[in-house]
Amino acid sequence: MFLYQINKNEANQRFDKYLKKLLKNAPDSFIYKMLRKKNIVLNGKKCDGKEMLQVNDEVKLFLSDETFEKFSGQKVVANAGSAKTEAVVSGGVSKQELTGYRNAYDELGNISIVYENEDVLVVNKPAGVLSQKAASTDVSVNEWLIGYMLEKEQITAEELSTFKPSICNRLDRNTSGMVVCGKSLAGSQLMSQMIKEKTLEKYYSCIVGGSVELHTRVTGYLYKKEAQNQVVIYASETEIPKSQRKDAVYIDTAFDTEQQANGLTRLEVQLFTGKTHQIRAHLASLGHPILGDTKYGFEKLNREYRKKGVTAQLLHAKRLVFPKIEDERFCELSEMVLICEEPKIFKELMK
C-alpha cells in the first residue's frame, strides 16, 4: 500500500488531476478503473475523482510495487510486504530532472527578484533568456524557479512529483522584464486567473525610431504564421483573408509617448490582450517598429544602433498593477504596484 497525505500545494484541486500527476505514466482508463475498484481511495472511501482535495486528506493506493513504479516513475526502495504497511518511495523526479533544475539555477543565478512571498515570485528576466524551454537542452526561467526553490529548501524533490512551481506569464526571449511565477498551487491558480481575466494590469516600455507622438488605444486582429513564427496584423476584421479568418485573434493595445530624445521615442505600452508578438507587431503595423527588433524592425536602423550597444529589441515589462484581492492569504498583493527598472541601455540612449 502507498499512503500520501495532501499538503498545501496539492489541496484545492480535483482528486483525478492529482492522481494524473502522481501516476504520470498511467492512462486515464487505468486511474478511473482503480477508483471504481477501490484500489485507490480518499480518506478510506470510494471516490470518482471529482472530489476537491483538502489539506491533510489521506490517499491510499493498493497497487503492487511493479505497477506503482511503472506508472509513477518512482522507485520503491523498501516495503515490509504487508497490505497495511506504507511502501517507501525514493524521489519525486528523476536525477536527470533534478540536475537540470540545479544547472538552470547555477547558470541563471544572476536573475534578480522583484518580489517574493511564500506563494508568488516575480523576477526580472534579462533579454536573451527563455521564459520556458523550447527544447530539452534549453535553460529557462521555469527551470531556474524550481532550482531556486530546491536550493532555498522551499520545496523537496518528493513534492515535485505532484506539484511543480511554474511561470504564469511569458515574455519573448529578447524581451526583458517581469515574469510572474507561482511557488504554490494557490499562488499559481490566483496569478493564472488574474492573467486570464485580465485583472492584472501589465505595462511595458519600448524605444522606437523617430519623434513619435502616440496617445491612443489601438485594436485589431492578429494572425500567426506558425512556420515562420511571425504574425500579421489587420486593422479590421474585413481585412482578414478568408483562409486566415478562423485563426485570427482580437488584440487591444494602448500606446503613450513618454519621452523624445536623440531622434528616438520612448513609449509606455499597456496590454489589454496578450498574444504572440502583439506589441512588436502592432507597433510595426503603425510604422513604428521597436528598435533592435530583427523580425519586425528596420534593418538599417538596427544595424546603426548595434554599434551603440543595442543587441536585442528594446521592449521591457516594467510595471504590474494588481487588482483588489479579498482573499486574506493574498492581502499583501491587493492593489500592489510592482516596478522593474529598465535596462541601462534605455537610459543611455534617451539621455
mmCIF file of C-alpha atoms in Angstrom:
data_model
loop_
_atom_site.group_PDB
_atom_site.id
_atom_site.type_symbol
_atom_site.label_atom_id
_atom_site.label_comp_id
_atom_site.label_asym_id
_atom_site.label_seq_id
_atom_site.Cartn_x
_atom_site.Cartn_y
_atom_site.Cartn_z
ATOM 1 C CA MET A 1 0.000 0.000 0.000
ATOM 2 C CA PHE A 2 1.148 3.521 -0.794
ATOM 3 C CA LEU A 3 -0.037 6.271 1.554
ATOM 4 C CA TYR A 4 0.050 10.006 0.809
ATOM 5 C CA GLN A 5 -1.098 12.962 2.880
ATOM 6 C CA ILE A 6 -2.216 16.016 0.948
ATOM 7 C CA ASN A 7 -0.202 19.177 1.633
ATOM 8 C CA LYS A 8 -0.992 22.813 0.825
ATOM 9 C CA ASN A 9 0.445 22.573 -2.709
ATOM 10 C CA GLU A 10 -1.762 19.593 -3.525
ATOM 11 C CA ALA A 11 -5.007 20.827 -1.962
ATOM 12 C CA ASN A 12 -7.766 22.710 -3.828
ATOM 13 C CA GLN A 13 -7.545 20.591 -6.959
ATOM 14 C CA ARG A 14 -9.610 17.669 -8.224
ATOM 15 C CA PHE A 15 -8.601 14.245 -6.976
ATOM 16 C CA ASP A 16 -8.225 12.822 -10.506
ATOM 17 C CA LYS A 17 -5.946 15.712 -11.518
ATOM 18 C CA TYR A 18 -3.711 14.932 -8.541
ATOM 19 C CA LEU A 19 -3.640 11.227 -9.448
ATOM 20 C CA LYS A 20 -2.680 12.013 -13.039
ATOM 21 C CA LYS A 21 0.380 13.852 -11.708
ATOM 22 C CA LEU A 22 1.256 11.119 -9.219
ATOM 23 C CA LEU A 23 0.771 8.323 -11.773
ATOM 24 C CA LYS A 24 2.048 10.362 -14.701
ATOM 25 C CA ASN A 25 2.624 7.356 -16.980
ATOM 26 C CA ALA A 26 -0.771 5.756 -16.391
ATOM 27 C CA PRO A 27 -3.614 6.062 -18.928
ATOM 28 C CA ASP A 28 -6.746 7.773 -17.657
ATOM 29 C CA SER A 29 -8.658 4.499 -18.061
ATOM 30 C CA PHE A 30 -6.358 2.796 -15.527
ATOM 31 C CA ILE A 31 -6.816 5.542 -12.929
ATOM 32 C CA TYR A 32 -10.622 5.537 -13.170
ATOM 33 C CA LYS A 33 -10.688 1.739 -13.090
ATOM 34 C CA MET A 34 -8.639 1.735 -9.870
ATOM 35 C CA LEU A 35 -11.037 4.295 -8.371
ATOM 36 C CA ARG A 36 -14.079 2.165 -9.288
ATOM 37 C CA LYS A 37 -12.489 -0.962 -7.809
ATOM 38 C CA LYS A 38 -11.446 0.909 -4.610
ATOM 39 C CA ASN A 39 -7.773 0.196 -5.316
ATOM 40 C CA ILE A 40 -7.364 3.953 -4.898
ATOM 41 C CA VAL A 41 -9.324 5.593 -2.068
ATOM 42 C CA LEU A 42 -9.552 9.030 -0.483
ATOM 43 C CA ASN A 43 -9.874 9.137 3.313
ATOM 44 C CA GLY A 44 -10.735 5.437 3.199
ATOM 45 C CA LYS A 45 -13.740 5.925 0.900
ATOM 46 C CA LYS A 46 -14.531 5.087 -2.696
ATOM 47 C CA CYS A 47 -14.367 8.129 -4.966
ATOM 48 C CA ASP A 48 -14.945 9.032 -8.617
ATOM 49 C CA GLY A 49 -12.098 11.566 -8.926
ATOM 50 C CA LYS A 50 -14.220 14.716 -8.940
ATOM 51 C CA GLU A 51 -13.639 15.405 -5.231
ATOM 52 C CA MET A 52 -11.718 18.576 -4.296
ATOM 53 C CA LEU A 53 -8.702 17.745 -2.159
ATOM 54 C CA GLN A 54 -8.158 19.378 1.227
ATOM 55 C CA VAL A 55 -5.031 19.702 3.363
ATOM 56 C CA ASN A 56 -4.372 16.524 5.407
ATOM 57 C CA ASP A 57 -6.600 14.317 3.226
ATOM 58 C CA GLU A 58 -5.243 10.747 3.006
ATOM 59 C CA VAL A 59 -4.769 8.980 -0.306
ATOM 60 C CA LYS A 60 -4.181 5.220 -0.345
ATOM 61 C CA LEU A 61 -3.106 3.239 -3.406
ATOM 62 C CA PHE A 62 -3.412 -0.547 -3.180
ATOM 63 C CA LEU A 63 -1.032 -1.288 -6.053
ATOM 64 C CA SER A 64 1.860 -3.703 -6.476
ATOM 65 C CA ASP A 65 5.365 -2.280 -6.320
ATOM 66 C CA GLU A 66 5.873 -3.075 -10.005
ATOM 67 C CA THR A 67 2.659 -1.330 -11.073
ATOM 68 C CA PHE A 68 3.414 1.727 -8.965
ATOM 69 C CA GLU A 69 6.961 2.027 -10.317
ATOM 70 C CA LYS A 70 5.751 1.618 -13.904
ATOM 71 C CA PHE A 71 3.102 4.319 -13.709
ATOM 72 C CA SER A 72 4.686 6.795 -11.263
ATOM 73 C CA GLY A 73 8.292 6.691 -12.476
ATOM 74 C CA GLN A 74 9.361 6.461 -8.814
ATOM 75 C CA LYS A 75 11.427 3.726 -7.246
ATOM 76 C CA VAL A 76 10.124 1.618 -4.356
ATOM 77 C CA VAL A 77 13.162 1.118 -2.139
ATOM 78 C CA ALA A 78 11.578 -0.674 0.818
ATOM 79 C CA ASN A 79 8.344 -2.482 1.528
ATOM 80 C CA ALA A 80 7.536 -4.612 4.534
ATOM 81 C CA GLY A 81 5.245 -6.733 2.341
ATOM 82 C CA SER A 82 2.083 -6.115 4.321
ATOM 83 C CA ALA A 83 -1.002 -4.584 2.748
ATOM 84 C CA LYS A 84 -1.231 -2.442 5.892
ATOM 85 C CA THR A 85 2.308 -1.126 5.615
ATOM 86 C CA GLU A 86 3.175 2.024 3.709
ATOM 87 C CA ALA A 87 5.721 1.497 0.942
ATOM 88 C CA VAL A 88 8.783 3.739 0.958
ATOM 89 C CA VAL A 89 9.296 5.574 -2.295
ATOM 90 C CA SER A 90 12.517 7.188 -3.481
ATOM 91 C CA GLY A 91 12.332 10.636 -5.046
ATOM 92 C CA GLY A 92 9.608 12.532 -6.865
ATOM 93 C CA VAL A 93 11.518 13.311 -10.071
ATOM 94 C CA SER A 94 14.444 11.745 -11.862
ATOM 95 C CA LYS A 95 18.065 12.570 -11.089
ATOM 96 C CA GLN A 96 18.351 13.961 -14.607
ATOM 97 C CA GLU A 97 15.471 16.397 -13.981
ATOM 98 C CA LEU A 98 16.935 17.493 -10.644
ATOM 99 C CA THR A 99 20.312 18.078 -12.293
ATOM 100 C CA GLY A 100 18.593 20.175 -14.960
ATOM 101 C CA TYR A 101 16.873 22.352 -12.348
ATOM 102 C CA ARG A 102 20.074 22.888 -10.386
ATOM 103 C CA ASN A 103 22.074 23.623 -13.532
ATOM 104 C CA ALA A 104 19.475 26.217 -14.565
ATOM 105 C CA TYR A 105 19.728 27.857 -11.157
ATOM 106 C CA ASP A 106 23.525 27.965 -11.394
ATOM 107 C CA GLU A 107 23.527 29.244 -14.976
ATOM 108 C CA LEU A 108 20.856 31.919 -14.441
ATOM 109 C CA GLY A 109 21.759 32.702 -10.846
ATOM 110 C CA ASN A 110 22.005 36.420 -11.615
ATOM 111 C CA ILE A 111 18.239 36.769 -12.228
ATOM 112 C CA SER A 112 17.039 39.453 -9.836
ATOM 113 C CA ILE A 113 13.915 39.039 -7.723
ATOM 114 C CA VAL A 114 11.412 41.912 -7.785
ATOM 115 C CA TYR A 115 9.001 40.455 -5.222
ATOM 116 C CA GLU A 116 8.599 37.225 -3.282
ATOM 117 C CA ASN A 117 6.306 35.669 -0.698
ATOM 118 C CA GLU A 118 5.502 32.027 0.042
ATOM 119 C CA ASP A 119 3.075 31.786 -2.894
ATOM 120 C CA VAL A 120 4.355 34.131 -5.598
ATOM 121 C CA LEU A 121 7.717 35.140 -7.056
ATOM 122 C CA VAL A 122 8.256 37.926 -9.603
ATOM 123 C CA VAL A 123 11.612 38.062 -11.362
ATOM 124 C CA ASN A 124 13.315 40.448 -13.774
ATOM 125 C CA LYS A 125 14.084 38.282 -16.806
ATOM 126 C CA PRO A 126 17.084 39.540 -18.811
ATOM 127 C CA ALA A 127 16.848 39.776 -22.592
ATOM 128 C CA GLY A 128 18.227 36.635 -24.200
ATOM 129 C CA VAL A 129 16.741 34.259 -21.610
ATOM 130 C CA LEU A 130 13.792 31.980 -22.367
ATOM 131 C CA SER A 131 10.674 32.076 -20.183
ATOM 132 C CA GLN A 132 10.019 28.396 -20.926
ATOM 133 C CA LYS A 133 12.313 25.994 -22.707
ATOM 134 C CA ALA A 134 11.527 25.085 -26.307
ATOM 135 C CA ALA A 135 13.906 22.104 -26.467
ATOM 136 C CA SER A 136 15.080 19.612 -23.843
ATOM 137 C CA THR A 137 18.557 21.181 -23.778
ATOM 138 C CA ASP A 138 17.279 24.743 -23.206
ATOM 139 C CA VAL A 139 17.662 26.632 -19.934
ATOM 140 C CA SER A 140 14.750 28.859 -18.939
ATOM 141 C CA VAL A 141 13.218 30.839 -16.074
ATOM 142 C CA ASN A 142 10.821 27.939 -15.465
ATOM 143 C CA GLU A 143 13.675 25.527 -14.627
ATOM 144 C CA TRP A 144 15.543 28.264 -12.728
ATOM 145 C CA LEU A 145 12.469 28.729 -10.490
ATOM 146 C CA ILE A 146 12.425 25.084 -9.414
ATOM 147 C CA GLY A 147 16.203 25.076 -8.967
ATOM 148 C CA TYR A 148 15.929 28.219 -6.828
ATOM 149 C CA MET A 149 13.237 26.690 -4.597
ATOM 150 C CA LEU A 150 15.234 23.473 -4.209
ATOM 151 C CA GLU A 151 18.341 25.493 -3.313
ATOM 152 C CA LYS A 152 16.415 27.560 -0.734
ATOM 153 C CA GLU A 153 14.725 24.393 0.616
ATOM 154 C CA GLN A 154 11.275 25.770 -0.223
ATOM 155 C CA ILE A 155 10.299 22.517 -1.954
ATOM 156 C CA THR A 156 11.561 18.933 -1.923
ATOM 157 C CA ALA A 157 12.255 16.505 -4.760
ATOM 158 C CA GLU A 158 9.428 14.323 -3.448
ATOM 159 C CA GLU A 159 6.895 17.169 -3.633
ATOM 160 C CA LEU A 160 7.770 17.753 -7.290
ATOM 161 C CA SER A 161 6.014 14.510 -8.235
ATOM 162 C CA THR A 162 2.593 16.116 -7.691
ATOM 163 C CA PHE A 163 3.279 19.861 -7.916
ATOM 164 C CA LYS A 164 5.809 21.783 -9.983
ATOM 165 C CA PRO A 165 6.173 25.546 -9.468
ATOM 166 C CA SER A 166 5.929 27.347 -12.795
ATOM 167 C CA ILE A 167 5.803 30.705 -14.538
ATOM 168 C CA CYS A 168 2.346 32.208 -15.111
ATOM 169 C CA ASN A 169 3.140 34.600 -17.982
ATOM 170 C CA ARG A 170 5.692 34.512 -20.777
ATOM 171 C CA LEU A 171 7.930 37.069 -22.418
ATOM 172 C CA ASP A 172 9.717 36.644 -25.742
ATOM 173 C CA ARG A 173 13.340 35.535 -25.409
ATOM 174 C CA ASN A 174 14.664 39.011 -26.266
ATOM 175 C CA THR A 175 12.120 40.945 -24.188
ATOM 176 C CA SER A 176 13.250 41.820 -20.668
ATOM 177 C CA GLY A 177 11.238 42.454 -17.531
ATOM 178 C CA MET A 178 8.803 40.941 -15.091
ATOM 179 C CA VAL A 179 7.795 37.304 -15.201
ATOM 180 C CA VAL A 180 5.267 36.142 -12.579
ATOM 181 C CA CYS A 181 5.841 32.707 -11.040
ATOM 182 C CA GLY A 182 3.596 30.542 -8.876
ATOM 183 C CA LYS A 183 5.531 28.973 -5.991
ATOM 184 C CA SER A 184 2.475 27.222 -4.572
ATOM 185 C CA LEU A 185 -0.636 25.756 -6.169
ATOM 186 C CA ALA A 186 -2.744 28.546 -4.652
ATOM 187 C CA GLY A 187 -0.328 31.176 -5.973
ATOM 188 C CA SER A 188 -0.296 29.626 -9.446
ATOM 189 C CA GLN A 189 -4.087 29.427 -9.533
ATOM 190 C CA LEU A 190 -4.565 33.053 -8.442
ATOM 191 C CA MET A 191 -1.986 34.505 -10.854
ATOM 192 C CA SER A 192 -3.269 32.431 -13.774
ATOM 193 C CA GLN A 193 -6.841 33.533 -13.007
ATOM 194 C CA MET A 194 -5.809 37.216 -12.931
ATOM 195 C CA ILE A 195 -3.996 36.912 -16.238
ATOM 196 C CA LYS A 196 -6.880 35.027 -17.851
ATOM 197 C CA GLU A 197 -9.462 37.535 -16.585
ATOM 198 C CA LYS A 198 -7.143 40.468 -17.468
ATOM 199 C CA THR A 199 -7.372 41.998 -13.986
ATOM 200 C CA LEU A 200 -3.567 42.097 -13.625
ATOM 201 C CA GLU A 201 -2.556 45.291 -15.432
ATOM 202 C CA LYS A 202 0.645 44.953 -17.482
ATOM 203 C CA TYR A 203 2.733 47.904 -18.690
ATOM 204 C CA TYR A 204 5.820 47.914 -20.901
ATOM 205 C CA SER A 205 8.474 50.407 -22.001
ATOM 206 C CA CYS A 206 9.894 50.394 -25.503
ATOM 207 C CA ILE A 207 12.015 52.618 -27.735
ATOM 208 C CA VAL A 208 11.198 53.308 -31.376
ATOM 209 C CA GLY A 209 12.964 55.368 -34.037
ATOM 210 C CA GLY A 210 11.942 58.952 -34.829
ATOM 211 C CA SER A 211 9.887 61.527 -32.932
ATOM 212 C CA VAL A 212 6.577 59.762 -32.405
ATOM 213 C CA GLU A 213 3.548 61.277 -30.680
ATOM 214 C CA LEU A 214 1.161 58.492 -29.713
ATOM 215 C CA HIS A 215 -1.614 58.706 -27.125
ATOM 216 C CA THR A 216 -4.039 56.121 -28.348
ATOM 217 C CA ARG A 217 -5.600 52.728 -27.814
ATOM 218 C CA VAL A 218 -5.467 50.552 -30.906
ATOM 219 C CA THR A 219 -7.403 47.375 -31.647
ATOM 220 C CA GLY A 220 -7.042 44.914 -34.470
ATOM 221 C CA TYR A 221 -6.611 41.259 -35.353
ATOM 222 C CA LEU A 222 -3.512 39.103 -35.222
ATOM 223 C CA TYR A 223 -2.799 36.031 -37.322
ATOM 224 C CA LYS A 224 0.212 33.864 -36.538
ATOM 225 C CA LYS A 225 2.206 32.218 -39.318
ATOM 226 C CA GLU A 226 3.351 29.148 -37.432
ATOM 227 C CA ALA A 227 6.047 28.076 -39.886
ATOM 228 C CA GLN A 228 7.795 31.458 -39.709
ATOM 229 C CA ASN A 229 6.940 32.172 -36.038
ATOM 230 C CA GLN A 230 5.777 35.553 -37.240
ATOM 231 C CA VAL A 231 2.455 37.381 -37.009
ATOM 232 C CA VAL A 232 0.437 39.644 -39.289
ATOM 233 C CA ILE A 233 -1.744 42.484 -38.006
ATOM 234 C CA TYR A 234 -5.031 43.520 -39.574
ATOM 235 C CA ALA A 235 -6.728 46.761 -38.552
ATOM 236 C CA SER A 236 -10.235 45.377 -39.010
ATOM 237 C CA GLU A 237 -11.980 42.046 -39.394
ATOM 238 C CA THR A 238 -12.888 42.801 -43.013
ATOM 239 C CA GLU A 239 -9.195 42.945 -43.962
ATOM 240 C CA ILE A 240 -8.502 39.368 -42.842
ATOM 241 C CA PRO A 241 -8.226 36.897 -45.759
ATOM 242 C CA LYS A 242 -10.884 34.183 -45.594
ATOM 243 C CA SER A 243 -8.212 31.489 -45.227
ATOM 244 C CA GLN A 244 -6.934 33.169 -42.021
ATOM 245 C CA ARG A 245 -10.197 34.405 -40.512
ATOM 246 C CA LYS A 246 -10.816 31.347 -38.347
ATOM 247 C CA ASP A 247 -7.427 31.581 -36.600
ATOM 248 C CA ALA A 248 -7.097 35.359 -36.323
ATOM 249 C CA VAL A 249 -7.456 36.715 -32.766
ATOM 250 C CA TYR A 250 -8.569 40.089 -31.442
ATOM 251 C CA ILE A 251 -5.856 42.330 -29.949
ATOM 252 C CA ASP A 252 -6.052 45.521 -27.897
ATOM 253 C CA THR A 253 -3.059 47.740 -27.073
ATOM 254 C CA ALA A 254 -2.607 51.271 -25.679
ATOM 255 C CA PHE A 255 0.408 53.474 -26.535
ATOM 256 C CA ASP A 256 1.560 56.670 -24.810
ATOM 257 C CA THR A 257 4.620 58.755 -25.647
ATOM 258 C CA GLU A 258 6.764 59.244 -22.540
ATOM 259 C CA GLN A 259 9.955 60.857 -23.861
ATOM 260 C CA GLN A 260 11.535 62.059 -27.089
ATOM 261 C CA ALA A 261 15.315 62.480 -27.341
ATOM 262 C CA ASN A 262 18.161 61.982 -29.808
ATOM 263 C CA GLY A 263 15.827 61.093 -32.658
ATOM 264 C CA LEU A 264 14.174 58.348 -30.619
ATOM 265 C CA THR A 265 10.926 57.960 -28.687
ATOM 266 C CA ARG A 266 10.225 56.005 -25.533
ATOM 267 C CA LEU A 267 6.669 54.701 -25.301
ATOM 268 C CA GLU A 268 4.651 53.253 -22.460
ATOM 269 C CA VAL A 269 2.508 50.360 -23.638
ATOM 270 C CA GLN A 270 -0.415 48.755 -21.837
ATOM 271 C CA LEU A 271 -1.511 45.292 -22.908
ATOM 272 C CA PHE A 272 -5.212 44.532 -22.713
ATOM 273 C CA THR A 273 -4.763 41.253 -24.581
ATOM 274 C CA GLY A 274 -1.575 39.234 -24.532
ATOM 275 C CA LYS A 275 -0.905 37.498 -27.846
ATOM 276 C CA THR A 276 2.280 36.348 -29.580
ATOM 277 C CA HIS A 277 4.481 39.331 -30.560
ATOM 278 C CA GLN A 278 1.494 41.645 -30.014
ATOM 279 C CA ILE A 279 3.342 44.835 -29.039
ATOM 280 C CA ARG A 280 6.136 44.351 -31.564
ATOM 281 C CA ALA A 281 3.860 43.614 -34.494
ATOM 282 C CA HIS A 282 1.237 46.214 -33.552
ATOM 283 C CA LEU A 283 3.839 48.991 -33.495
ATOM 284 C CA ALA A 284 5.372 47.772 -36.752
ATOM 285 C CA SER A 285 1.911 47.861 -38.373
ATOM 286 C CA LEU A 286 1.660 51.519 -37.295
ATOM 287 C CA GLY A 287 5.025 52.244 -38.921
ATOM 288 C CA HIS A 288 6.974 52.463 -35.646
ATOM 289 C CA PRO A 289 8.787 49.130 -35.074
ATOM 290 C CA ILE A 290 10.756 48.685 -31.870
ATOM 291 C CA LEU A 291 14.454 49.478 -32.056
ATOM 292 C CA GLY A 292 16.538 46.302 -32.188
ATOM 293 C CA ASP A 293 13.642 44.102 -33.371
ATOM 294 C CA THR A 294 15.177 41.922 -36.090
ATOM 295 C CA LYS A 295 11.845 40.311 -37.040
ATOM 296 C CA TYR A 296 9.608 43.368 -37.463
ATOM 297 C CA GLY A 297 12.055 46.273 -37.383
ATOM 298 C CA PHE A 298 14.059 48.410 -39.815
ATOM 299 C CA GLU A 299 17.325 46.604 -40.589
ATOM 300 C CA LYS A 300 19.223 49.807 -41.490
ATOM 301 C CA LEU A 301 18.290 51.481 -38.186
ATOM 302 C CA ASN A 302 19.006 48.310 -36.200
ATOM 303 C CA ARG A 303 22.424 47.994 -37.829
ATOM 304 C CA GLU A 304 23.242 51.580 -36.878
ATOM 305 C CA TYR A 305 22.263 51.083 -33.235
ATOM 306 C CA ARG A 306 24.030 47.737 -32.885
ATOM 307 C CA LYS A 307 27.208 49.788 -32.860
ATOM 308 C CA LYS A 308 25.777 51.657 -29.862
ATOM 309 C CA GLY A 309 25.081 48.501 -27.844
ATOM 310 C CA VAL A 310 21.546 47.568 -28.908
ATOM 311 C CA THR A 311 21.716 43.766 -29.042
ATOM 312 C CA ALA A 312 18.000 42.956 -28.585
ATOM 313 C CA GLN A 313 14.620 44.600 -29.091
ATOM 314 C CA LEU A 314 14.192 47.431 -26.598
ATOM 315 C CA LEU A 315 10.992 46.152 -25.014
ATOM 316 C CA HIS A 316 10.756 45.795 -21.235
ATOM 317 C CA ALA A 317 7.901 44.609 -18.974
ATOM 318 C CA LYS A 318 8.246 47.366 -16.389
ATOM 319 C CA ARG A 319 5.107 47.582 -14.223
ATOM 320 C CA LEU A 320 2.420 45.315 -12.790
ATOM 321 C CA VAL A 321 -0.699 46.606 -11.028
ATOM 322 C CA PHE A 322 -2.596 44.026 -9.000
ATOM 323 C CA PRO A 323 -6.370 44.233 -8.520
ATOM 324 C CA LYS A 324 -8.134 44.392 -5.164
ATOM 325 C CA ILE A 325 -7.934 40.910 -3.605
ATOM 326 C CA GLU A 326 -10.384 39.796 -0.935
ATOM 327 C CA ASP A 327 -8.619 36.532 -0.012
ATOM 328 C CA GLU A 328 -6.776 37.105 3.296
ATOM 329 C CA ARG A 329 -3.952 34.811 2.204
ATOM 330 C CA PHE A 330 -3.083 37.263 -0.579
ATOM 331 C CA CYS A 331 -3.974 40.570 1.102
ATOM 332 C CA GLU A 332 -0.380 41.815 0.749
ATOM 333 C CA LEU A 333 -0.746 41.679 -3.045
ATOM 334 C CA SER A 334 -4.050 43.577 -3.071
ATOM 335 C CA GLU A 335 -3.696 46.715 -5.258
ATOM 336 C CA MET A 336 0.101 46.385 -5.117
ATOM 337 C CA VAL A 337 2.193 48.086 -7.815
ATOM 338 C CA LEU A 338 5.471 46.425 -8.795
ATOM 339 C CA ILE A 339 8.057 48.337 -10.823
ATOM 340 C CA CYS A 340 11.051 46.803 -12.554
ATOM 341 C CA GLU A 341 13.835 49.153 -13.661
ATOM 342 C CA GLU A 342 14.619 49.293 -17.377
ATOM 343 C CA PRO A 343 17.972 48.000 -18.674
ATOM 344 C CA LYS A 344 20.777 50.582 -18.705
ATOM 345 C CA ILE A 345 20.703 50.886 -22.496
ATOM 346 C CA PHE A 346 17.290 52.619 -22.271
ATOM 347 C CA LYS A 347 18.734 55.473 -20.180
ATOM 348 C CA GLU A 348 21.920 55.699 -22.225
ATOM 349 C CA LEU A 349 20.022 56.191 -25.476
ATOM 350 C CA MET A 350 17.491 58.651 -24.024
ATOM 351 C CA LYS A 351 19.874 60.993 -22.175
#
